[in-house]
XYZ file of C-alpha atoms in Angstrom:
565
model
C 64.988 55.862 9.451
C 65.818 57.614 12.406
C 65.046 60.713 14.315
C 66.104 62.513 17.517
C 63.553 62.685 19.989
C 62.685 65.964 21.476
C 63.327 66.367 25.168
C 60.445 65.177 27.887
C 58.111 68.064 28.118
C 58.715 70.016 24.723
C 57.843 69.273 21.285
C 60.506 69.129 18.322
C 60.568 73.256 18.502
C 60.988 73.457 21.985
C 57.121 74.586 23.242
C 55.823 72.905 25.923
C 54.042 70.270 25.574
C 52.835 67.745 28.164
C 55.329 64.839 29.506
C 52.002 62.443 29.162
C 51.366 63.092 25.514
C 52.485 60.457 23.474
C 55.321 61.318 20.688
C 54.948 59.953 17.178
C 57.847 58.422 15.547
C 57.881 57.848 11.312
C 59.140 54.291 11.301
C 59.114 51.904 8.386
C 58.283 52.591 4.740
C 54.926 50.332 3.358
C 52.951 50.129 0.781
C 49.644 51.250 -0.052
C 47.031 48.242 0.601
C 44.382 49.542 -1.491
C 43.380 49.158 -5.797
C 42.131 52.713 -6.753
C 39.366 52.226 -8.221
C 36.957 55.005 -10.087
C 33.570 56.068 -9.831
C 30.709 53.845 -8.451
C 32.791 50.429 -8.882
C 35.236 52.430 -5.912
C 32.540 52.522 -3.681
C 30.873 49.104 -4.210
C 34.018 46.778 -4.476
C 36.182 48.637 -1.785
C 37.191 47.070 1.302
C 39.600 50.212 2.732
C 38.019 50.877 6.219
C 37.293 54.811 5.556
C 35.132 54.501 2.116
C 33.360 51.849 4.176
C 32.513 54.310 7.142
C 31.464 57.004 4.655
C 28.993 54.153 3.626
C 27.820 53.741 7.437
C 27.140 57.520 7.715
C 25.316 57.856 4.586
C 23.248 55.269 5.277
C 22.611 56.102 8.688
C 21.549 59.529 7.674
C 19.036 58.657 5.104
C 17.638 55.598 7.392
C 17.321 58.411 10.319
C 14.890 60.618 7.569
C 12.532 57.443 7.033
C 12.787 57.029 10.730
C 11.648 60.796 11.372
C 9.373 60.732 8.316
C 7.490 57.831 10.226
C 7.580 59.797 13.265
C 5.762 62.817 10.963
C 2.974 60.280 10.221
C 2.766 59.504 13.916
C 2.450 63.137 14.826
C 0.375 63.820 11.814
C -1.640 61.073 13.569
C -1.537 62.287 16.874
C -2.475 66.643 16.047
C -6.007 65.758 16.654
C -7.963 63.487 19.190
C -9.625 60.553 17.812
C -13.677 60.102 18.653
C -14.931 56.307 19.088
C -16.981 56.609 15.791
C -13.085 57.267 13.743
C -13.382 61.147 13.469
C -11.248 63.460 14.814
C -12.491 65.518 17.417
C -11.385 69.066 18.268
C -12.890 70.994 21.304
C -15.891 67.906 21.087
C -16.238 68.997 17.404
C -15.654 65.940 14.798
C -13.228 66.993 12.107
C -12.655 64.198 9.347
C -11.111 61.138 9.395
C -8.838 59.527 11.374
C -5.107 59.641 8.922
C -3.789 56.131 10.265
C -5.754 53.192 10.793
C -5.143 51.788 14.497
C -3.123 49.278 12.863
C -0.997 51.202 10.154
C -0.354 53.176 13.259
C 1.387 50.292 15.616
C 3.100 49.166 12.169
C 4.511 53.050 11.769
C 5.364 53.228 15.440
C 7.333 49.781 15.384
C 8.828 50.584 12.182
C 10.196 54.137 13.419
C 11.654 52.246 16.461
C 13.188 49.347 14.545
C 14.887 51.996 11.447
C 16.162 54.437 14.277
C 17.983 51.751 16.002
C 19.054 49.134 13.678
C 19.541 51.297 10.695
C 20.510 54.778 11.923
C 22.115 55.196 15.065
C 24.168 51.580 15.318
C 25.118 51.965 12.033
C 26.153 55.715 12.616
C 28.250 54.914 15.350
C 29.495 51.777 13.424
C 30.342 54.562 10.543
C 32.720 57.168 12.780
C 34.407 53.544 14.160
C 35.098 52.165 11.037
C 36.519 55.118 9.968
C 38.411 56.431 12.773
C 39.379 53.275 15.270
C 42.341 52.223 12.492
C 43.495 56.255 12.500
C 43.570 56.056 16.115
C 45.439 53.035 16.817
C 48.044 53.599 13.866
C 46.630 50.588 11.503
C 46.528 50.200 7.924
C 42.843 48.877 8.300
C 40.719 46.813 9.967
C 42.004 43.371 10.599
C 39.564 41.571 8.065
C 39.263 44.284 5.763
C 36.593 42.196 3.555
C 33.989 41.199 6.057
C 34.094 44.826 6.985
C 32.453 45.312 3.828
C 30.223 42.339 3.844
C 29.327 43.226 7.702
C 27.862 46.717 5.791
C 26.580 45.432 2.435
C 24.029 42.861 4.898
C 22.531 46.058 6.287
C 20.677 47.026 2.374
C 18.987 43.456 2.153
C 17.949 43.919 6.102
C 16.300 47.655 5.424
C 14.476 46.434 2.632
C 13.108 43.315 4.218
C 11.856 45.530 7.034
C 10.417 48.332 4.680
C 9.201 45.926 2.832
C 7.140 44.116 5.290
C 4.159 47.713 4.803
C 2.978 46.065 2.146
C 2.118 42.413 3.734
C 1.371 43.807 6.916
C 4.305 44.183 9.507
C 3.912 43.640 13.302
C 1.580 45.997 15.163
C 3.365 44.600 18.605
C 5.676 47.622 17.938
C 9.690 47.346 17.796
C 9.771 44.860 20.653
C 7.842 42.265 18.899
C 5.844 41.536 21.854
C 4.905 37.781 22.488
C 1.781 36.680 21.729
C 0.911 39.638 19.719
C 3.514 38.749 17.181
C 2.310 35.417 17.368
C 0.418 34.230 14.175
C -2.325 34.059 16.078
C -2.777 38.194 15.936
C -0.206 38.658 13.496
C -0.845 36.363 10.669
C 0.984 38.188 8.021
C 4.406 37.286 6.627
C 5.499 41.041 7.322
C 6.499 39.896 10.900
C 8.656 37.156 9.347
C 10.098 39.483 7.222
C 10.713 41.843 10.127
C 12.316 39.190 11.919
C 14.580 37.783 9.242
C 15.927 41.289 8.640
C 17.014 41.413 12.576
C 18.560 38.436 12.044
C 20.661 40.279 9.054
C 21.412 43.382 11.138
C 22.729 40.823 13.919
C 24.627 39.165 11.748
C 26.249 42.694 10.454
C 26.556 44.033 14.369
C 28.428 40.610 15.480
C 30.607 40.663 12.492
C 31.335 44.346 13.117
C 32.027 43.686 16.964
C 34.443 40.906 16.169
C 36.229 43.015 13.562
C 36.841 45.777 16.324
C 38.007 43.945 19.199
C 40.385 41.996 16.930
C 41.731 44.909 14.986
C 42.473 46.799 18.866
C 43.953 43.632 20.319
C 46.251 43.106 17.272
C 47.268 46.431 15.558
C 47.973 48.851 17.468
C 51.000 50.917 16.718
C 54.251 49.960 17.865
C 54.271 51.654 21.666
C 50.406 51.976 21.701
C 49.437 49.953 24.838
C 45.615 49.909 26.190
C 45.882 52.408 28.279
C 47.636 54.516 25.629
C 44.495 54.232 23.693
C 41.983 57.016 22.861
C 39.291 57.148 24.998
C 36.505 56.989 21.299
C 38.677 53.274 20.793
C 37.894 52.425 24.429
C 33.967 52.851 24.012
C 34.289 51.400 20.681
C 35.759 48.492 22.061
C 33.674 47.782 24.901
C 30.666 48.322 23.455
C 31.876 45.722 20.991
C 32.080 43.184 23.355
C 28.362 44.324 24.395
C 27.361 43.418 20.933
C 29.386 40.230 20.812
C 27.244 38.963 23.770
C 24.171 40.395 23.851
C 23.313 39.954 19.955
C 23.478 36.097 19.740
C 20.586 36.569 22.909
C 18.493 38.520 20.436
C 18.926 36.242 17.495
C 17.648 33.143 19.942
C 14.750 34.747 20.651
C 13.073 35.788 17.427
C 13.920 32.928 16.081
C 11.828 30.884 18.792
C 9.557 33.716 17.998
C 9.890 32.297 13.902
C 9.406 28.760 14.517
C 6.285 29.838 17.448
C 5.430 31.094 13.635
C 5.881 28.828 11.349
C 6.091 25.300 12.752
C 4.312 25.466 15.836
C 6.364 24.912 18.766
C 5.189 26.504 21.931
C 8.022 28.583 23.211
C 5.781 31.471 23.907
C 2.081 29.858 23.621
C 0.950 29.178 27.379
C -1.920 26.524 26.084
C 1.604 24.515 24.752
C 3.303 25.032 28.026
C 5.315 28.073 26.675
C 4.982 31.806 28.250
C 5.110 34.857 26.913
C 7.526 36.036 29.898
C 10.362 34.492 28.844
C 9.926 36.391 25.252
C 10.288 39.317 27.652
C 13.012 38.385 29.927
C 15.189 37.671 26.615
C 14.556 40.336 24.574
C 14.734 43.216 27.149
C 18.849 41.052 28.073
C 19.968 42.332 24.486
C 17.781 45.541 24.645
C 18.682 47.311 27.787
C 22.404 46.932 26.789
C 21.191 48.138 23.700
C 21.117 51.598 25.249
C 24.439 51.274 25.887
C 25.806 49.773 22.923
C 24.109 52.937 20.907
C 25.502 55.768 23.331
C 29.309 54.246 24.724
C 30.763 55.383 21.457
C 29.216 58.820 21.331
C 30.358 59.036 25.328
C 34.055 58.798 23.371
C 33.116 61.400 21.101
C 32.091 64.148 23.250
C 35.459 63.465 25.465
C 37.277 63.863 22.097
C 35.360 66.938 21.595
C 35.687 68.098 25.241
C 39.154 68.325 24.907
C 39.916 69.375 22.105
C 37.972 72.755 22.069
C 38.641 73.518 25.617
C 42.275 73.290 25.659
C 42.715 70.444 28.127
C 43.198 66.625 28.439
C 40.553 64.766 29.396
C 39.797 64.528 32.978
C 40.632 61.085 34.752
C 41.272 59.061 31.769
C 41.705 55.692 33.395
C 38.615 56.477 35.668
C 36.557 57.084 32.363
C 37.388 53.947 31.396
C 36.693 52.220 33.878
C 33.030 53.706 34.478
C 32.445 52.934 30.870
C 33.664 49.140 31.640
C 31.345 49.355 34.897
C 28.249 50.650 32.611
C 28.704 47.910 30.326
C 28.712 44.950 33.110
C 26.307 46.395 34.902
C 24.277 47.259 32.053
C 23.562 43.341 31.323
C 21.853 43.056 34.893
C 19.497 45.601 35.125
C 16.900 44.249 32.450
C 13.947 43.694 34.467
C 13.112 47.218 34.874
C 11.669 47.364 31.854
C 9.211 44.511 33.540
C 8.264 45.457 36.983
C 4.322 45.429 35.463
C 4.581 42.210 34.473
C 3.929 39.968 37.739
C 7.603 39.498 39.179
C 8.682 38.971 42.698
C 8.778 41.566 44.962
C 12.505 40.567 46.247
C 13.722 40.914 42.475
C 11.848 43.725 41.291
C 14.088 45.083 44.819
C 16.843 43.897 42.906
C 16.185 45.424 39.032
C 15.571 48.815 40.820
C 18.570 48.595 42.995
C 21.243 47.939 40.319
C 19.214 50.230 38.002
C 20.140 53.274 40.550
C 23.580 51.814 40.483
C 24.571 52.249 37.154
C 23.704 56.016 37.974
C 26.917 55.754 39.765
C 29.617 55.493 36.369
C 27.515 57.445 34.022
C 27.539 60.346 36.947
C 31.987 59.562 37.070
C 31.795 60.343 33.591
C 29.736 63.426 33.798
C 31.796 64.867 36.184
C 34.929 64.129 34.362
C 33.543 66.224 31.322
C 32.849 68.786 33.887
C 36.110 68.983 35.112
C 37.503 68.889 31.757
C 35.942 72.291 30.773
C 36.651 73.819 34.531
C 39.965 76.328 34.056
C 39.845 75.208 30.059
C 39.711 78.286 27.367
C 36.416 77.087 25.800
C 35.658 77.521 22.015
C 32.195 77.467 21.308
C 32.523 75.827 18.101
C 29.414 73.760 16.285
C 31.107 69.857 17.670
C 31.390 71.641 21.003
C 27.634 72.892 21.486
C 26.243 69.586 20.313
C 28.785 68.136 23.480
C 27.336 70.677 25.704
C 23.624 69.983 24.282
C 24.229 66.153 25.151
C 25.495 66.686 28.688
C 22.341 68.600 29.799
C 19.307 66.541 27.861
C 21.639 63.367 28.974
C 21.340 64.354 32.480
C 17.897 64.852 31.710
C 16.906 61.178 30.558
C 19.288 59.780 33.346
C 17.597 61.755 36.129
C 14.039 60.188 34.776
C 15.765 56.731 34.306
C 16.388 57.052 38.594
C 12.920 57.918 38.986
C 11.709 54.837 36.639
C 14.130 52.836 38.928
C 11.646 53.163 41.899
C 9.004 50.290 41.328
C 5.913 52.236 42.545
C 6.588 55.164 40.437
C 7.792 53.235 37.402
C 4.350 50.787 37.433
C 2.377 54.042 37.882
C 4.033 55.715 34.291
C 4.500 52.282 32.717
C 3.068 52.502 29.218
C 2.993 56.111 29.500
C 4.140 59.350 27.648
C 6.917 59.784 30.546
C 8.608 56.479 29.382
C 8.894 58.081 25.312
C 10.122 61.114 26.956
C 13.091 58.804 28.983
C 14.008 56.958 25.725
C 13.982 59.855 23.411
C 16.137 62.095 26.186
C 18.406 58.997 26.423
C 18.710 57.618 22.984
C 18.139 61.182 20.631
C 20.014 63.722 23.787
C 22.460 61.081 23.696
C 23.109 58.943 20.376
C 21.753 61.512 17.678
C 23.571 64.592 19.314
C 27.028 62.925 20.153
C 26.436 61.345 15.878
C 26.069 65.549 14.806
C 28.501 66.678 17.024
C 30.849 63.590 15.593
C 30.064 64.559 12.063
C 30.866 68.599 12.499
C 33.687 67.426 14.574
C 35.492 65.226 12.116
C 33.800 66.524 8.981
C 36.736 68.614 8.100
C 38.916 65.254 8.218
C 36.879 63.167 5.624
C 36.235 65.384 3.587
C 39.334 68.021 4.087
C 36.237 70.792 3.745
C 34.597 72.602 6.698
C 30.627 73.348 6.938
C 29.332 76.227 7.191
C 29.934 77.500 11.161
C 27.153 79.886 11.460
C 24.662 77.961 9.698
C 25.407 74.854 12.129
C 24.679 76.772 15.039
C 21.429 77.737 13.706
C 20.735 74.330 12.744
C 22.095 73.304 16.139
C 19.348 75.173 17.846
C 16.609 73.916 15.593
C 17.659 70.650 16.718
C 18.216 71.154 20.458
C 14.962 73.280 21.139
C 12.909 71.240 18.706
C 13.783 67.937 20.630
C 13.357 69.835 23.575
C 10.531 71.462 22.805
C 9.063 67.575 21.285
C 9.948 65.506 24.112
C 9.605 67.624 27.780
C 5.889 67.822 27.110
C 5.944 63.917 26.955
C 6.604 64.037 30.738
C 3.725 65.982 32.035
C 1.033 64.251 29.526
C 2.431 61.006 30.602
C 1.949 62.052 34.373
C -1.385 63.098 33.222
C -2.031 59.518 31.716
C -1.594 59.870 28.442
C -0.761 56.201 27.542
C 1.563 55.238 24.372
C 1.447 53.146 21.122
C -2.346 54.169 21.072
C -3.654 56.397 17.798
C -5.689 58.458 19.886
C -5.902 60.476 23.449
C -8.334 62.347 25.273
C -9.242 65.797 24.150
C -7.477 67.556 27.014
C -4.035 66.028 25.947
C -4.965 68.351 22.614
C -2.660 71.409 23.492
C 0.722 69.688 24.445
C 0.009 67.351 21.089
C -0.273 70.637 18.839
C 3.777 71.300 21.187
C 4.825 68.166 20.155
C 4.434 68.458 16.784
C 5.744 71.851 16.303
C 8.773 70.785 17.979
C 8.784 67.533 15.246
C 8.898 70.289 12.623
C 11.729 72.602 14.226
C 13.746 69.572 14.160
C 12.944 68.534 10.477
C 13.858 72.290 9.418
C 17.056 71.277 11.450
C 17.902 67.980 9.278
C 16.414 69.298 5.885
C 19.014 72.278 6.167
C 21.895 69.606 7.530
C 21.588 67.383 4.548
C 21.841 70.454 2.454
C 24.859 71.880 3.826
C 26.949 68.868 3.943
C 25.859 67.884 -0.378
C 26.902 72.116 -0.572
C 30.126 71.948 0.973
C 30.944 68.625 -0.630
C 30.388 69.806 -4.282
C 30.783 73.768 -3.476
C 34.567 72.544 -2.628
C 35.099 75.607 -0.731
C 37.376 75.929 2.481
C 39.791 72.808 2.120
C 40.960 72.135 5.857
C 44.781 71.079 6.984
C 45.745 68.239 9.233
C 45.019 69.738 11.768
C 42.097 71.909 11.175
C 40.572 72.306 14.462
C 44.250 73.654 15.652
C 43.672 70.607 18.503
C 46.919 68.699 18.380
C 48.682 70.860 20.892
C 46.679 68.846 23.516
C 45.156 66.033 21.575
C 48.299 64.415 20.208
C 46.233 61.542 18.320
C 46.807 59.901 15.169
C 43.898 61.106 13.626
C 45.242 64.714 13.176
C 48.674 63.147 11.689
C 47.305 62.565 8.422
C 46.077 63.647 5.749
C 42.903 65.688 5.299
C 41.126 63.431 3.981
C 43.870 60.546 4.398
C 45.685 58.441 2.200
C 44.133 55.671 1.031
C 46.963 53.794 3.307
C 46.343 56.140 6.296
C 50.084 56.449 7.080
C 52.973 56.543 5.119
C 55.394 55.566 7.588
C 54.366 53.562 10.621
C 54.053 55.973 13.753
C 55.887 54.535 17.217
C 54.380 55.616 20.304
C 56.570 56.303 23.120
C-alpha cells in the first residue's frame, strides 16, 4: 500500500512536529508468527518475545523479595550487638541469643548478593529488553525466538541450585566466592558446588540472551531504522550485551578452576601447589566491575525514555549519550583493580586502577548532564515513572561521588571492608538498577498490560522506597568511617543507634514492595482503567514504535511493517 507523506515539520494533520522525528510508514501485510495457546500451556511453551519478558519481570520480582527477605535476616541479625560469649548485648546488658550463627550469617549475606544480581536485577532488565527491544526496532521478535525461551527457562534450575545449597551448607566467602575460603579446605560442603554450577546456568542464560540482542539489532531493524535512528533503551541494551558477551565467558573460567581446585585437586588457587589466590581475584573482579555496568546501562535508557517523555522534550545530545555509554562500557573493563588496592599490588598500577577509575566519572557525568538539560525549559509532569527518574539521578550521583572518593588509594584502603563500601554498592546498584526497574515498570505498565496503577498510591509507595533506601544506606557511610567493618554478625555497641536506622529504613522499604506487589495483582485482576496506545499522551515528542501498537500488543506486534524515514 501506499500513503502520502506529510510535509517535513508537520504531522499528517498539519501540527508541528519536529523535522528529526522519524515518520512511520504501514508497509507490507504479514502474518501472525505466534500459536495461541490457553492457560498455563501459553505461558510455558511460548516463544513470542513479550510473554517471555513478562516471565523475566515476574521472576525478577519474586527473586528481589527472597533477596530482601535475606537482607531482613541480616538486619534482624544486625538490631543488636553481639557479646564474645554469643549473647546479644544492649547498653553492656546481654539480651538472648545471637539469631544467626556466624556462619548462616556469611551464607545469608552471599546468598542476598548472589539472588539480587543474578536473579533479580539482570533478569529484570533482561525482562523490559525482551519485551520492548523488538517494539522498538519494528521486529516481529527476537531473531531466535526459541533460545529466548530456553535462555529464561535455565534461570529456574539455576535459583534452585543456589537456594538449595542452605541445606548442605553454601559458601560463607560471600557472593564473590573468595579463593581459598571457597576452597574445600574451609568450605567442604557441596553447597559451594552447587552455588557454582548454578552461575554457570545463569551465564549460560546471560550469554545466550546477549547474543540474541545484538543479533536481533544488527538484523531486524525496520526498513529506514539505521543505528543512529535507534532508541537510546536499544542502545544500552545493546552495548551492555556485548559487556555480557565478553565478560561472562571470564566468569565461567574462573569458578570452574575454582570447581576442579574442588573436586580434583589442581592448584589454580592453592599457593602450597604453586597456584594463588590473586589471580581468583584479578578474574573475578574483570566480569564483576563490568557487572555494574551491565546491571545499570539499560536502566540509563530507561530514565532517558522517561526523561523525555514526561517533560516534553527530546533527549538531550543523543549521539553524545551514546557515545558516553560506549565509553563506560570500554572503560568499564579496565578499571577492575580498584576493588584490590588492599591486596599487595604495585604502587605504579594501583596509580593506574585509581586513575581510569576517576575517568569513567567523565561519561557517566555527559550523561547526567544530558538528563539535566533535557528537563531545563521542558513542561515537567510529575508522574510516578518520572519521580523514580528523578530519585535515580540524585542517589546515582550519590554512589558515583563515593565511587571518586574510593578511587583515591589511601582513602579507599582506609574504608576497605567497611560499611562505606555497602553504602557505594547499594547507592550504585539499588539508586540505580532497582529505581530505573520501578520507574520502567510504572512507565510501561500501562503498555503490557493496557491497565494503569494506581497514581497516588505509587507516589506513596515511591517515597517508602526512596526515604527507606535512603534512610537504610546513608548511615552505612558514617559507621563505616567509624569502622564498622562488613560481612561480620556483630559490631561494637556504639554502632547500636545507626543499626536500630538501618533497619527501620529495611522496613519502610518492605512496606514499599509489600504494597507494590499488591497493586500491580489489583490492577491486573480489578481490570479497571484500560489505557490507549498512547497512554502517557508521549508520542508528540517520542515518536517510537512502542506507542504504535497496541495496548497490550498483538501477539505479532505490528500488523503492517512500519518504514522509517
Amino acid at each position: 500500500m501506499s500513503i502520502i507523506l506529510p510535509e517535513p515539520g508537520s504531522d499528517a494533520k498539519g501540527a508541528a512536529r519536529p523535522a528529526e522525528a522519524p515518520i512511520y510508514i504501514p508497509a507490507e501485510e504479514t502474518p501472525h508468527l505466534h500459536k495461541e495457546y490457553k492457560g498455563i500451556l501459553r505461558w510455558l511453551t511460548t516463544v513470542d518475545h513479550k510473554l517471555i519478558g513478562v516471565m523475566y519481570l515476574w521472576f525478577a520480582f519474586f527473586s528481589a523479595f527472597a533477596g530482601g527477605a535475606l537482607a531482613g535476616g541480616i538486619r534482624a541479625q544486625l538490631a543488636l550487638p553481639i557479646l564474645t560469649d554469643g549473647t546479644n548485648a544492649t547498653m553492656g546488658l546481654n539480651a538472648g541469643k545471637a539469631l544467626l550463627s556466624p556462619e548462616l550469617f556469611n551464607q545469608f549475606i552471599g546468598m542476598h548478593a548472589s539472588f539480587m544480581i543474578f536473579f533479580a536485577i539482570i533478569p529484570g532488565f533482561a525482562g523490559f529488553s525482551n519485551y520492548f527491544v523488538p517494539l522498538l526496532i519494528g521486529a516481529r521478535d527476537m531473531a531466535f525466538p526459541k533460545m529466548n525461551a530456553f535462555a529464561f527457562w535455565l534461570l529456574i534450575p539455576s535459583a534452585l541450585l543456589m537456594i538449595c545449597s542452605f541445606a548442605f551448607g553454601s559458601t560463607g566467602a560471600g557472593w564473590t566466592g573468595y579463593a581459598p575460603l571457597s576452597t574445600r579446605t574451609y568450605s567442604p560442603n557441596i553447597g559451594v558446588d552447587m552455588w557454582i554450577f548454578g552461575i554457570h546456568l545463569a551465564g549460560v542464560s546471560s550469554i545466550m540472551g546477549a547474543i540474541n540482542f545484538i543479533v536481533t539489532m544488527s538484523t531486524m531493524r525496520a526498513p529506514g531504522m539505521k543505528w543512529f535512528k535507534m532508541p537510546l533503551f536499544c542502545w544500552t541494551v545493546l552495548i551492555q550485551s556485548w559487556m555480557a558477551l565478553i565478560g561472562t565467558p571470564v566468569l565461567a573460567g574462573v569458578v570452574t578452576m575454582l570447581l576442579t581446585d574442588r573436586l580434583i585437586g589442581t592448584g589454580f588457587f592453592d599457593p602450597a601447589r604453586g597456584g594463588d589466590p590473586l589471580l581468583y581475584q584479578h578474574l573475578f573482579w574483570f566480569y564483576s566491575h563490568p557487572a555494574v555496568y551491565i546491571m545499570i546501562l539499560p536502566g540509563f535508557g530507561i530514565v532517558s525514555h522517561i526523561m523525555a517523555s514526561f517533560s516534553g522534550k527530546h533527549v538531550f545530545g543523543y549521539k553524545g549519550m551514546v557515545y558516553a555509554t560506549a565509553f563506560i562500557a570500554i572503560i568499564g573493563f579496565l578499571v577492575w583493580g580498584h576493588h584490590m588496592f588492599s591486596a599487595g599490588m604495585e604502587p605504579w598500577l594501583r596509580a593506574y586502577f585509581g586513575f581510569m577509575t576517576m575517568l569513567i566519572a567523565v561519561p557517566t557525568g555527559v550523561k547526567i548532564f544530558s538528563w539535566l538539560a533535557t528537563l531545563w525549559g521542558g513542561s515537567i509532569r510529575f508522574t510516578v515513572p518520572m519521580m523514580y527518574a528523578l530519585g535515580f539521578i540524585g542517589l546515582f550521583t550519590i554512589g558515583g561521588v563515593s565511587g571518586v572518593f574510593l578511587a583515591n588509594v589511601p582513602f579507599d584502603v582506609q574504608v576497605h571492608d567497611s560499611y562505606f563500601v555497602v553504602a557505594h554498592l547499594h547507592y550504585v546498584l539499588f539508586g540505580g538498577s532497582v529505581m530505573t526497574i520501578l520507574g520502567g515498570t510504572y512507565y510501561w505498565f500501562p503498555k503490557m498490560s493496557g491497565r494503569f496503577l494506581d497514581e497516588k498510591l505509587g507516589k506513596i509507595i515511591f517515597w517508602c522506597i526512596f526515604l527507606g533506601m535512603n534512610l537504610t544506606f546513608m548511615p552505612m557511610h558514617w559507621i563505616g568511617l567509624a569502622g564498622m567493618a562488613r560481612r561480620i554478625y556483630t559490631y561494637r555497641p556504639e554502632f547500636l543507634d545507626m543499626n536500630r536506622l538501618i533497619s527501620c529504613g529495611y522496613l519502610l522499604m518492605l512496606a514499599g514492595g509489600i504494597m507494590l506487589l499488591g497493586n500491580i495483582l489489583y490492577t491486573l485482576v480489578a481490570k479497571k482503567r484500560t489505557a490507549g496506545n498512547d497512554p502517557w499522551g508521549v508520542n508528540a515528542t517520542q515518536h517510537t514504535l512502542d506507542w504504535e501498537t497496541k495496548s497490550p500488543p498483538a501477539p505479532h506486534n505490528f500488523d503492517r511493517l512500519p518504514k522509517i524515514v
